[in-house]
mmCIF file of C-alpha atoms in Angstrom:
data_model
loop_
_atom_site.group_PDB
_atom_site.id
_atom_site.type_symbol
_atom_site.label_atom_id
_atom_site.label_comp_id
_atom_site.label_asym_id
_atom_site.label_seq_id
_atom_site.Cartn_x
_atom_site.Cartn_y
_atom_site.Cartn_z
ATOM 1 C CA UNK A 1 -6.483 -4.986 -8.439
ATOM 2 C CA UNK A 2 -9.046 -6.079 -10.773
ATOM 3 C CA UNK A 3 -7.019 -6.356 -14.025
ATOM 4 C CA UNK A 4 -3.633 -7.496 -12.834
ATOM 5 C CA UNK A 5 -1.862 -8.798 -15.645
ATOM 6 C CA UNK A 6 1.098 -10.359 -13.535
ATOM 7 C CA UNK A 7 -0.596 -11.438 -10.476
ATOM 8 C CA UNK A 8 1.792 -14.066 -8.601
ATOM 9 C CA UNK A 9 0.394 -17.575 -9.228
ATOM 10 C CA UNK A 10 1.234 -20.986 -9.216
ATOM 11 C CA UNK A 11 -1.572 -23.668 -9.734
ATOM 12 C CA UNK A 12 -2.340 -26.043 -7.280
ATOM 13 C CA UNK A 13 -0.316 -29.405 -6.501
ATOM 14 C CA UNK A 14 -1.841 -32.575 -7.729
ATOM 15 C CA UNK A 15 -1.692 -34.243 -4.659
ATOM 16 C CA UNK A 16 -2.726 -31.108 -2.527
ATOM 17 C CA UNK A 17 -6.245 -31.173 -0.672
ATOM 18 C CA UNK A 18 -6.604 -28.061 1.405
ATOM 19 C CA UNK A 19 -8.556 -24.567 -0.034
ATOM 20 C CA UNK A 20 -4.688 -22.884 0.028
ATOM 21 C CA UNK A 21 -1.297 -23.864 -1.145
ATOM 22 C CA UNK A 22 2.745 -22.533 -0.589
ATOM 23 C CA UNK A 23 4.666 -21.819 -3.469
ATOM 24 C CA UNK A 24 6.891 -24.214 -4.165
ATOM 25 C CA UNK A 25 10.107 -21.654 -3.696
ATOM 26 C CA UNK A 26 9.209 -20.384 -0.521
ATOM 27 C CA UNK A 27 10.852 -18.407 1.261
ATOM 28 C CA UNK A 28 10.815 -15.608 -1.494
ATOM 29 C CA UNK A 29 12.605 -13.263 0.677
ATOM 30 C CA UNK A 30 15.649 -14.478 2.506
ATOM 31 C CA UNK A 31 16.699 -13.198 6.127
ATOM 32 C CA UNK A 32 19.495 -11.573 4.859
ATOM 33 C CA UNK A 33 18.053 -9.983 1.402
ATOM 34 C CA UNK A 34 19.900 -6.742 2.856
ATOM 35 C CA UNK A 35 23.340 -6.348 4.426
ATOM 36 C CA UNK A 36 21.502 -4.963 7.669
ATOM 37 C CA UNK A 37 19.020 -7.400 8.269
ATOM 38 C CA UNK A 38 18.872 -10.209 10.698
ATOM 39 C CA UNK A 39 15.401 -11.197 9.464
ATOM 40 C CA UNK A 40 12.282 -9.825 6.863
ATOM 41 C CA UNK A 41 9.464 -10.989 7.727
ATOM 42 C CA UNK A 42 5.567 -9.518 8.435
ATOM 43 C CA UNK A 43 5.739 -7.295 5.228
ATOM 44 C CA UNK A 44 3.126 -5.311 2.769
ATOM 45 C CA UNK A 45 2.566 -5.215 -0.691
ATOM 46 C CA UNK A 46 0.347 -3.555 -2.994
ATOM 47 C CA UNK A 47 0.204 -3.166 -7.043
ATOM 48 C CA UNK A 48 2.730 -0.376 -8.213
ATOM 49 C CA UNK A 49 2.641 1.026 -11.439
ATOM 50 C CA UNK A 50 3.711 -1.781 -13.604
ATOM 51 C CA UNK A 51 4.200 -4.175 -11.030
ATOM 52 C CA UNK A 52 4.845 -3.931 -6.986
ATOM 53 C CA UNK A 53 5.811 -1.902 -4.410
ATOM 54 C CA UNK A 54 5.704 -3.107 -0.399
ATOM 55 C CA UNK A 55 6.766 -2.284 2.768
ATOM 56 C CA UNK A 56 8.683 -4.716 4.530
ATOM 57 C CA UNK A 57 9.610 -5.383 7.993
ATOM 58 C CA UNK A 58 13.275 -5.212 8.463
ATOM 59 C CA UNK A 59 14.743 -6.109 11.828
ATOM 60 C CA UNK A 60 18.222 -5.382 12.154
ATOM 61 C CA UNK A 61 21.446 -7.337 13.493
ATOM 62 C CA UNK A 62 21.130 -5.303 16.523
ATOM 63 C CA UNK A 63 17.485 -6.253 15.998
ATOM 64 C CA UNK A 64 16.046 -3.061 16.074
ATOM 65 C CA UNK A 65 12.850 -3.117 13.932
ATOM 66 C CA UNK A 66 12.181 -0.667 11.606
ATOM 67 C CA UNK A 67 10.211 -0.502 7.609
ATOM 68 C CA UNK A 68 11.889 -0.337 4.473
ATOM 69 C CA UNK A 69 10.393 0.223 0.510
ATOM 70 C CA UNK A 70 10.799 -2.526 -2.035
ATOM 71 C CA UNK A 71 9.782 -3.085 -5.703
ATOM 72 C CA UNK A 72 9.377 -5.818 -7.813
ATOM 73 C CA UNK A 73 8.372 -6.788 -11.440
ATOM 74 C CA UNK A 74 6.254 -9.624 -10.410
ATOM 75 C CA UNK A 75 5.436 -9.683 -6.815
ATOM 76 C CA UNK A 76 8.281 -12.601 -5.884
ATOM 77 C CA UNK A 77 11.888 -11.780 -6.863
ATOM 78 C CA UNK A 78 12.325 -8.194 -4.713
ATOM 79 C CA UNK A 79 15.042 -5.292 -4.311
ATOM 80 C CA UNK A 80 14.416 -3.677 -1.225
ATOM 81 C CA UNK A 81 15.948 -0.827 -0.236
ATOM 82 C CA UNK A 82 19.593 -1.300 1.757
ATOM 83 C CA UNK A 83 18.148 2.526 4.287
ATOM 84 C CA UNK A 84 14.630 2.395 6.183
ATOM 85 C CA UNK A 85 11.838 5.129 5.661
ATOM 86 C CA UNK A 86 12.455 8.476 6.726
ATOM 87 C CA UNK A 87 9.439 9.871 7.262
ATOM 88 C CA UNK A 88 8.429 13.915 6.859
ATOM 89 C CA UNK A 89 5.686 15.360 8.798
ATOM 90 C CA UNK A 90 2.110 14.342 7.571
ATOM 91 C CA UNK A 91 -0.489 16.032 9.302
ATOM 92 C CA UNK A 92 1.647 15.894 12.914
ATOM 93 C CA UNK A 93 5.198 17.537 13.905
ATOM 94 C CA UNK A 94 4.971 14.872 16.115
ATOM 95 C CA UNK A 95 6.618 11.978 14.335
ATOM 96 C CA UNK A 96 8.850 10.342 17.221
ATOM 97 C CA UNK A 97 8.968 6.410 17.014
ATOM 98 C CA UNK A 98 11.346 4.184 18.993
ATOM 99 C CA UNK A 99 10.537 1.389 16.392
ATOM 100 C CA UNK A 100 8.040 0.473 13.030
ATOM 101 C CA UNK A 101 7.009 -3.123 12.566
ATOM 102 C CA UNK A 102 4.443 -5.267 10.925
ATOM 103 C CA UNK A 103 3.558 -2.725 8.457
ATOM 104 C CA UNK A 104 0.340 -2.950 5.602
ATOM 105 C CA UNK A 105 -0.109 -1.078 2.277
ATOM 106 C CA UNK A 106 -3.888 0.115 0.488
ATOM 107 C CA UNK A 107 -4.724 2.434 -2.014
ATOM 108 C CA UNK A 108 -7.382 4.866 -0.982
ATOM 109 C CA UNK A 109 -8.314 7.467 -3.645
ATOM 110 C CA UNK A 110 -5.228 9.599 -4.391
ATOM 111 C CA UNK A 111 -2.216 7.830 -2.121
ATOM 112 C CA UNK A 112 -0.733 4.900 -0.613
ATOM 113 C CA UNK A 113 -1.636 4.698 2.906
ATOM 114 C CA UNK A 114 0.704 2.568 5.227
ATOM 115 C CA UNK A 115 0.130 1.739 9.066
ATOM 116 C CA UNK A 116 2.684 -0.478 11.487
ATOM 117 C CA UNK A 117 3.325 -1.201 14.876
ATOM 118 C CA UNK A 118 4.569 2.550 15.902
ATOM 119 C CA UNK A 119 6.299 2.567 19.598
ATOM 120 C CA UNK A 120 5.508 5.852 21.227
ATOM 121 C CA UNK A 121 5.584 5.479 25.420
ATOM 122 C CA UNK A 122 4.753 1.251 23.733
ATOM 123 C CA UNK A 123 3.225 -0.004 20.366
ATOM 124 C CA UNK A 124 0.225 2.103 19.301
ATOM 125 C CA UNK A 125 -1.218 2.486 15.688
ATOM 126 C CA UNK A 126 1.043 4.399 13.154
ATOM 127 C CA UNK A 127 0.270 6.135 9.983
ATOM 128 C CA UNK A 128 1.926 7.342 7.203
ATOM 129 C CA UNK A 129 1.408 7.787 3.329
ATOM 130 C CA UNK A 130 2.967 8.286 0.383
ATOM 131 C CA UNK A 131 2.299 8.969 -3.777
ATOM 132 C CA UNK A 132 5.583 7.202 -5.239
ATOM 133 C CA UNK A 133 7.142 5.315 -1.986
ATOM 134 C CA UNK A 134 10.039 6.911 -2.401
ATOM 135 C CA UNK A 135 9.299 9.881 -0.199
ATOM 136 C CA UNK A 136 6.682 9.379 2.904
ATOM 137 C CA UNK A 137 4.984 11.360 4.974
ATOM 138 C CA UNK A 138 3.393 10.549 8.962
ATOM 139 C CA UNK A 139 0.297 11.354 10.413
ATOM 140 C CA UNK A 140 -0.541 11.089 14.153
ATOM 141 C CA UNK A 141 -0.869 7.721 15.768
ATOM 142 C CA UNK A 142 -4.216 6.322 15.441
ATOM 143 C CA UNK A 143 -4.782 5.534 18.893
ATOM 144 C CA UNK A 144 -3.123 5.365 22.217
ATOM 145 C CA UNK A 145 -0.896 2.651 23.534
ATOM 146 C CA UNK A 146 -1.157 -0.385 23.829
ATOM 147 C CA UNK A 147 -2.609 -1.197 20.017
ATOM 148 C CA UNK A 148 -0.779 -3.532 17.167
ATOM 149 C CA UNK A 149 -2.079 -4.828 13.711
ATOM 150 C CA UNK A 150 -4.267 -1.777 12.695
ATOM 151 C CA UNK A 151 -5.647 -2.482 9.021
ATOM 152 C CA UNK A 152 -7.390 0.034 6.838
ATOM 153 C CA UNK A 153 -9.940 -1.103 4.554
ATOM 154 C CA UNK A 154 -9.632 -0.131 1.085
ATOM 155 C CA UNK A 155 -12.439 2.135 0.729
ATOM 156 C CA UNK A 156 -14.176 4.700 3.376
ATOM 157 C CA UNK A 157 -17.572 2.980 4.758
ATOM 158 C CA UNK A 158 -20.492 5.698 4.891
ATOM 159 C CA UNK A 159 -18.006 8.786 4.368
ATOM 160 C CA UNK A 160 -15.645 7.586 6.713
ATOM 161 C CA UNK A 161 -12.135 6.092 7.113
ATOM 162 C CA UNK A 162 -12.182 2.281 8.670
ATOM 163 C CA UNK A 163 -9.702 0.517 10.640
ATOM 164 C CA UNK A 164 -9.134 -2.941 12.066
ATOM 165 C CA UNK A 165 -6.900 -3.047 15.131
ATOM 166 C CA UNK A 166 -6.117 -5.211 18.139
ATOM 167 C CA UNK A 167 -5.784 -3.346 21.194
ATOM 168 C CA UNK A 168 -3.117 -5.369 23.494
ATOM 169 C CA UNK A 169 -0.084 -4.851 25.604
ATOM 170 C CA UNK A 170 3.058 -3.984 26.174
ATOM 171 C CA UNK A 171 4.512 -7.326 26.072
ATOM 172 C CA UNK A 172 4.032 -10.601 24.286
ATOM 173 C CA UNK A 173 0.389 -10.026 24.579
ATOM 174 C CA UNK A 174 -1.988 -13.373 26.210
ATOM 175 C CA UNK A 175 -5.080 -11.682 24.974
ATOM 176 C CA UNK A 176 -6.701 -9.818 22.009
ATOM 177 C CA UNK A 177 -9.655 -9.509 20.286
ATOM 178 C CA UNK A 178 -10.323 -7.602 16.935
ATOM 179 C CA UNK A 179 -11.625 -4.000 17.175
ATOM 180 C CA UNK A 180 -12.911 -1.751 14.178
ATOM 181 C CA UNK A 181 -12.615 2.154 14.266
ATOM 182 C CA UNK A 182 -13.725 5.148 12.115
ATOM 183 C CA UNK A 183 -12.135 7.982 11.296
ATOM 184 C CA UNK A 184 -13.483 11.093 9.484
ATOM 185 C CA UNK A 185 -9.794 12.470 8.432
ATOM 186 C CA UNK A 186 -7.083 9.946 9.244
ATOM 187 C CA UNK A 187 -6.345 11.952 12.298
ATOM 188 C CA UNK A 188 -8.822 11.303 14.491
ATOM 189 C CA UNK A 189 -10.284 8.050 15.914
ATOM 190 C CA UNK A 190 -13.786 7.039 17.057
ATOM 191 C CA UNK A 191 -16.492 4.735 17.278
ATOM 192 C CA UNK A 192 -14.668 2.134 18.286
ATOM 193 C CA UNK A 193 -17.031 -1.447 17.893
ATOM 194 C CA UNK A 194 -15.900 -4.999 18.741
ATOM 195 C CA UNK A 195 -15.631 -7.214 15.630
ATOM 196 C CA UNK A 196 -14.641 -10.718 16.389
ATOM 197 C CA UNK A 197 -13.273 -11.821 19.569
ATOM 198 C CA UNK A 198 -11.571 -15.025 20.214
ATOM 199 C CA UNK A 199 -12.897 -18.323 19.855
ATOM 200 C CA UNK A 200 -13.935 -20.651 22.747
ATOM 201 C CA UNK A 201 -11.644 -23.215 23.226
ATOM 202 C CA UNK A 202 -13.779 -26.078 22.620
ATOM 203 C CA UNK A 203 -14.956 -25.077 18.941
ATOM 204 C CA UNK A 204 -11.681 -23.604 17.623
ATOM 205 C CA UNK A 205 -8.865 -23.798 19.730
ATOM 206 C CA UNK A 206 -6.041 -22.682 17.065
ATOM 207 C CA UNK A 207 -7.989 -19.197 17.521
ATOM 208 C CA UNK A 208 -8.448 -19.446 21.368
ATOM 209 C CA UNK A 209 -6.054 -16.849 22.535
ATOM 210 C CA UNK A 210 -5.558 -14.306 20.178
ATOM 211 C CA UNK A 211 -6.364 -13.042 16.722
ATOM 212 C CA UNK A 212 -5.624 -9.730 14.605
ATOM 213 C CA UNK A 213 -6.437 -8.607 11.355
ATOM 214 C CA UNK A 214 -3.748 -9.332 8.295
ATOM 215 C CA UNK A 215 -3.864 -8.261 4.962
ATOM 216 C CA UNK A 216 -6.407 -5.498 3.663
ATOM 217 C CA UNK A 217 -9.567 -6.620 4.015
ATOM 218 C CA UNK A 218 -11.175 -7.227 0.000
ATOM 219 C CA UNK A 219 -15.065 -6.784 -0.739
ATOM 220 C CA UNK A 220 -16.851 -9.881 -2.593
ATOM 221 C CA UNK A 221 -20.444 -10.434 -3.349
ATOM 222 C CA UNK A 222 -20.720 -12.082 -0.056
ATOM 223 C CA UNK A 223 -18.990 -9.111 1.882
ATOM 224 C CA UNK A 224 -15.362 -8.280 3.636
ATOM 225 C CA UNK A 225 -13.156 -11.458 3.080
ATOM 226 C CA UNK A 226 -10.694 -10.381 6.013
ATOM 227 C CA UNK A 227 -7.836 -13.199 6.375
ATOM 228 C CA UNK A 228 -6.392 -12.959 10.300
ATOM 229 C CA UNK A 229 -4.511 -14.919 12.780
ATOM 230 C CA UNK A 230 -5.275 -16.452 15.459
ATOM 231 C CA UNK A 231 -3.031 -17.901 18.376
ATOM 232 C CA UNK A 232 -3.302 -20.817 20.558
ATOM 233 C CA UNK A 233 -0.780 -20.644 23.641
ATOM 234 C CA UNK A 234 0.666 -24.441 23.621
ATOM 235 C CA UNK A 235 3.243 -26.368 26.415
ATOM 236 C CA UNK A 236 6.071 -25.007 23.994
ATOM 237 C CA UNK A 237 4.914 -21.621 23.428
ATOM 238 C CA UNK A 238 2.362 -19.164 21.118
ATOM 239 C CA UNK A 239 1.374 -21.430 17.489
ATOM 240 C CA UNK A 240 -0.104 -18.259 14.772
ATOM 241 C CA UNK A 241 -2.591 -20.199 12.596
ATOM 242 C CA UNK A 242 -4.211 -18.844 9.170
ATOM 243 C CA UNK A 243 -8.040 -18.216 8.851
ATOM 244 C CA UNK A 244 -10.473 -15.974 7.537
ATOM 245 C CA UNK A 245 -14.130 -14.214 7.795
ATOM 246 C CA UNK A 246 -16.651 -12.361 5.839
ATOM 247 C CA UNK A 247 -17.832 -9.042 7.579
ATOM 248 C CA UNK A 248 -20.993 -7.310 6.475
ATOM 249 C CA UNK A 249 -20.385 -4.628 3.326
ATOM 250 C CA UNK A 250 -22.051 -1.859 5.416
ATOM 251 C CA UNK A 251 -21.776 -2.420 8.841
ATOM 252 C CA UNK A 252 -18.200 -3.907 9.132
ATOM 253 C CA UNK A 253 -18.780 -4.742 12.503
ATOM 254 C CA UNK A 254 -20.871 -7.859 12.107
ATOM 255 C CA UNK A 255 -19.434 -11.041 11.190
ATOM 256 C CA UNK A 256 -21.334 -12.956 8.804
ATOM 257 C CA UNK A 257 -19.026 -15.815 8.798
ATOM 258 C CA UNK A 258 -15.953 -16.963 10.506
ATOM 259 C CA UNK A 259 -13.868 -20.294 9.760
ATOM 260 C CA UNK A 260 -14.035 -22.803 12.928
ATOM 261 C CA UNK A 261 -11.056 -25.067 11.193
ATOM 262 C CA UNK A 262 -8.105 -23.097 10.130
ATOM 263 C CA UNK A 263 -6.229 -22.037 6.335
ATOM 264 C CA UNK A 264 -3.269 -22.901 7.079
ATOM 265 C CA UNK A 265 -0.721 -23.217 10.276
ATOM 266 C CA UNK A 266 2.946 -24.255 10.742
ATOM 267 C CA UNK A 267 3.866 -26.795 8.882
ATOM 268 C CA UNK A 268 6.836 -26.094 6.458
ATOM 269 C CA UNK A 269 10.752 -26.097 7.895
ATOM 270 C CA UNK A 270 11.262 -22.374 7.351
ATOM 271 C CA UNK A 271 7.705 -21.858 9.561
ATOM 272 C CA UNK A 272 8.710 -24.237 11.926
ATOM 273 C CA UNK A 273 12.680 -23.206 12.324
ATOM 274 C CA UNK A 274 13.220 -19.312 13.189
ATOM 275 C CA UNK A 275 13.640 -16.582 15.814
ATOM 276 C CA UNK A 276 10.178 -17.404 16.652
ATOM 277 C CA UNK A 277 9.229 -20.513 16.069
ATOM 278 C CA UNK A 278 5.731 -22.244 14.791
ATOM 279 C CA UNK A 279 4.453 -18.748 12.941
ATOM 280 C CA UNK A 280 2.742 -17.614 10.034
ATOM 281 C CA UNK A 281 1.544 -14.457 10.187
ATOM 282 C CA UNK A 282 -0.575 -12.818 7.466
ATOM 283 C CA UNK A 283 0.190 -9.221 6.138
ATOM 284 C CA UNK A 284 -0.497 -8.537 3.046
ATOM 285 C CA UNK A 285 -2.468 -9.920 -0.252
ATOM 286 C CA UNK A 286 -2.933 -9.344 -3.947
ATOM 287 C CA UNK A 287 -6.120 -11.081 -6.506
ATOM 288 C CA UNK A 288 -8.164 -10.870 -9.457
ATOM 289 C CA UNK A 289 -11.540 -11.572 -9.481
ATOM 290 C CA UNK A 290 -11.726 -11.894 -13.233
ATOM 291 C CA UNK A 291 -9.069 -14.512 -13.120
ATOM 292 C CA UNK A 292 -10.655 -16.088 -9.190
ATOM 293 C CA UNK A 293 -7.069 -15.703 -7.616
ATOM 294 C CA UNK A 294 -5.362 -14.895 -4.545
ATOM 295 C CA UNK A 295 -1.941 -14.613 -3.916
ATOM 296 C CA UNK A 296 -1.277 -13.863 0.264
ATOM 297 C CA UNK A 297 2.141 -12.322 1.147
ATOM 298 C CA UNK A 298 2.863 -14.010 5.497
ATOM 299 C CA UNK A 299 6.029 -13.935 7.625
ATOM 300 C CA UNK A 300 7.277 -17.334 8.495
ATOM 301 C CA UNK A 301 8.810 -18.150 11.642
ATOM 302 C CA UNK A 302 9.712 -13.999 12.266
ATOM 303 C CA UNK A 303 12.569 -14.653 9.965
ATOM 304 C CA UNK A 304 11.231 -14.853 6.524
ATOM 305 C CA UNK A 305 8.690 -13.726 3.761
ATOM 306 C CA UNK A 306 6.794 -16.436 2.085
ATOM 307 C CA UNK A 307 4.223 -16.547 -0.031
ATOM 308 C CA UNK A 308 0.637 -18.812 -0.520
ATOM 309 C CA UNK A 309 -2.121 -19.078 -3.226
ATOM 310 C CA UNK A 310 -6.071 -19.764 -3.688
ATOM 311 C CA UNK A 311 -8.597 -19.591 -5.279
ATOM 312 C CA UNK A 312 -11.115 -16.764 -4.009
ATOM 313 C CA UNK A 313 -13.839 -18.796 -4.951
ATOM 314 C CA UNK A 314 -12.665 -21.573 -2.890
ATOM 315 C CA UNK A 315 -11.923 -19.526 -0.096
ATOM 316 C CA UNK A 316 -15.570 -17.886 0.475
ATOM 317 C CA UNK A 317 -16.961 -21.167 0.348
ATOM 318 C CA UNK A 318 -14.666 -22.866 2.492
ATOM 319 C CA UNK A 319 -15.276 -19.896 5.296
ATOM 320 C CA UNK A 320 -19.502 -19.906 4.375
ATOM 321 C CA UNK A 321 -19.399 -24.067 4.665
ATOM 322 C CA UNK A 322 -17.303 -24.211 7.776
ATOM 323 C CA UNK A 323 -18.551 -21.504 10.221
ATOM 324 C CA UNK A 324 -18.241 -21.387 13.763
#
């Protein structure tokens, strides 16, 4: 991602004083962008030959949830694909799935990985990959149920695959802290370590209840910069808040720094308004280091895809200078 020539931007407003900003033509991706959908919202995307592929969470009007492939030019104006994945068999005949949501997207060496919400017997950890997303194959489900928002980071950590994941419920889950896990072949799991778990509710209450991993995590000088959410549970209902932490380089497991006030939470109509109201919920996020940006891909409101820029500068220091 280094030497994106077309990297989504939009400088900041004049009048605008916080580390992150929303485009100004947000949503980018409509509820209806498909004849099927109902909503689009909690998507991936990743650079694609000369410009973008994603994956994008498309719930129907019967509101089953399933993934769909998209491309784009220049990360905002999308065609996404009118059919959902069908996958072939990865490394598993087993490849059942009752429903795929709140997919991401890396790179690692020779493919495109993808993982989602997979329900087998409830929501566990699925995997997939694919060369050209146009055909896809599955792997076994990283762990057993009940698991959601597993992340991969971008590169293996001492010879080993890496995962961020929240293990959870079957419902609308009250609890959830973030887990890592290694893996030596992208079939089996191990090692499982706790990374960050909620804050207290005295120090950072937007974060008190739940958080989970978002977009792929992205190595700086200072370590992982891993954007997540984080959930207070409110008189009217769950509120998904924007933050972010550094983890160690080498041992992913410790948190070097972790932001006590939020990025960003509900604040714009189309976050606000929606199937589920007062949501933003991080999945996915493209920079350039050479030119200090950031543009992060959320789902607003579980209806729609919107979109939000910074500076990455701005962002490590905001986390390092406002740590719980």
């Amino acid at each position: 991602m280094e030497n994106l020539k077309n990297i989504p931007w939009q400088e900041k407003p004049e009048n605008c004083n916080t580390v992150m900003w929303r485009y100004s033509e947000n949503p980018i991706i409509d509820r209806y962008a498909i004849p099927s959908s109902n909503s689009i919202f909690n998507s991936a995307v990743v650079p694609f030959e000369d410009g973008y592929a994603g994956v994008f969470r498309c719930d129907n009007k019967a509101v089953q949830m399933n993934i769909f492939a998209g491309f784009s030019k220049n990360g905002i104006d999308w065609d996404i694909n009118h059919e959902p994945i069908s996958f072939k068999e990865g490394n598993t005949q087993m490849i059942e799935s009752d429903y795929k949501y709140d997919p991401r997207v890396v790179f690692i060496e020779d493919r495109y990985w993808i993982t989602w919400c997979n329900g087998y017997h409830g929501p566990t950890i699925g995997i997939g990959y694919t060369f050209d997303f146009k055909e896809f194959f599955q792997c076994e489900n990283a762990f057993l149920p009940f698991n959601r928002n597993g992340v991969l980071f971008p590169k293996k950590i001492k010879g080993k695959y890496a995962m961020l994941s929240r293990p959870s419920d079957n419902g609308h889950t009250p609890f959830g802290d973030i887990y890592i896990s290694y893996s030596p072949d992208m079939k089996y799991w191990g090692e499982h370590r706790c990374v960050m778990k909620v804050a207290p509710f005295e120090q950072s209450a937007w974060q008190c209840t739940k958080i989970g991993a978002g977009p792929i995590p992205i190595l700086t000088d200072e370590g992982w910069l891993v954007f997540y959410h984080g959930v207070i549970a409110t008189c009217n209902g769950f509120r998904y808040s924007i933050g972010a932490s550094i983890l160690d380089e080498n041992e992913p497991d410790k948190v070097k720094y972790r932001s006590q006030p939020y990025l960003m939470a509900p604040a714009e109509l189309y976050e606000l308004t929606g199937d589920v109201p007062n949501v933003i919920f991080p999945c996915a996020a493209v920079h350039s280091e050479k030119e200090d940006k950031l543009a992060l891909y959320y789902g607003a409101a579980d209806t729609v895809t919107a979109m939000a820029f910074g500076r990455l500068s701005e962002i490590i220091e905001f986390v390092k200078n406002n740590s719980l």
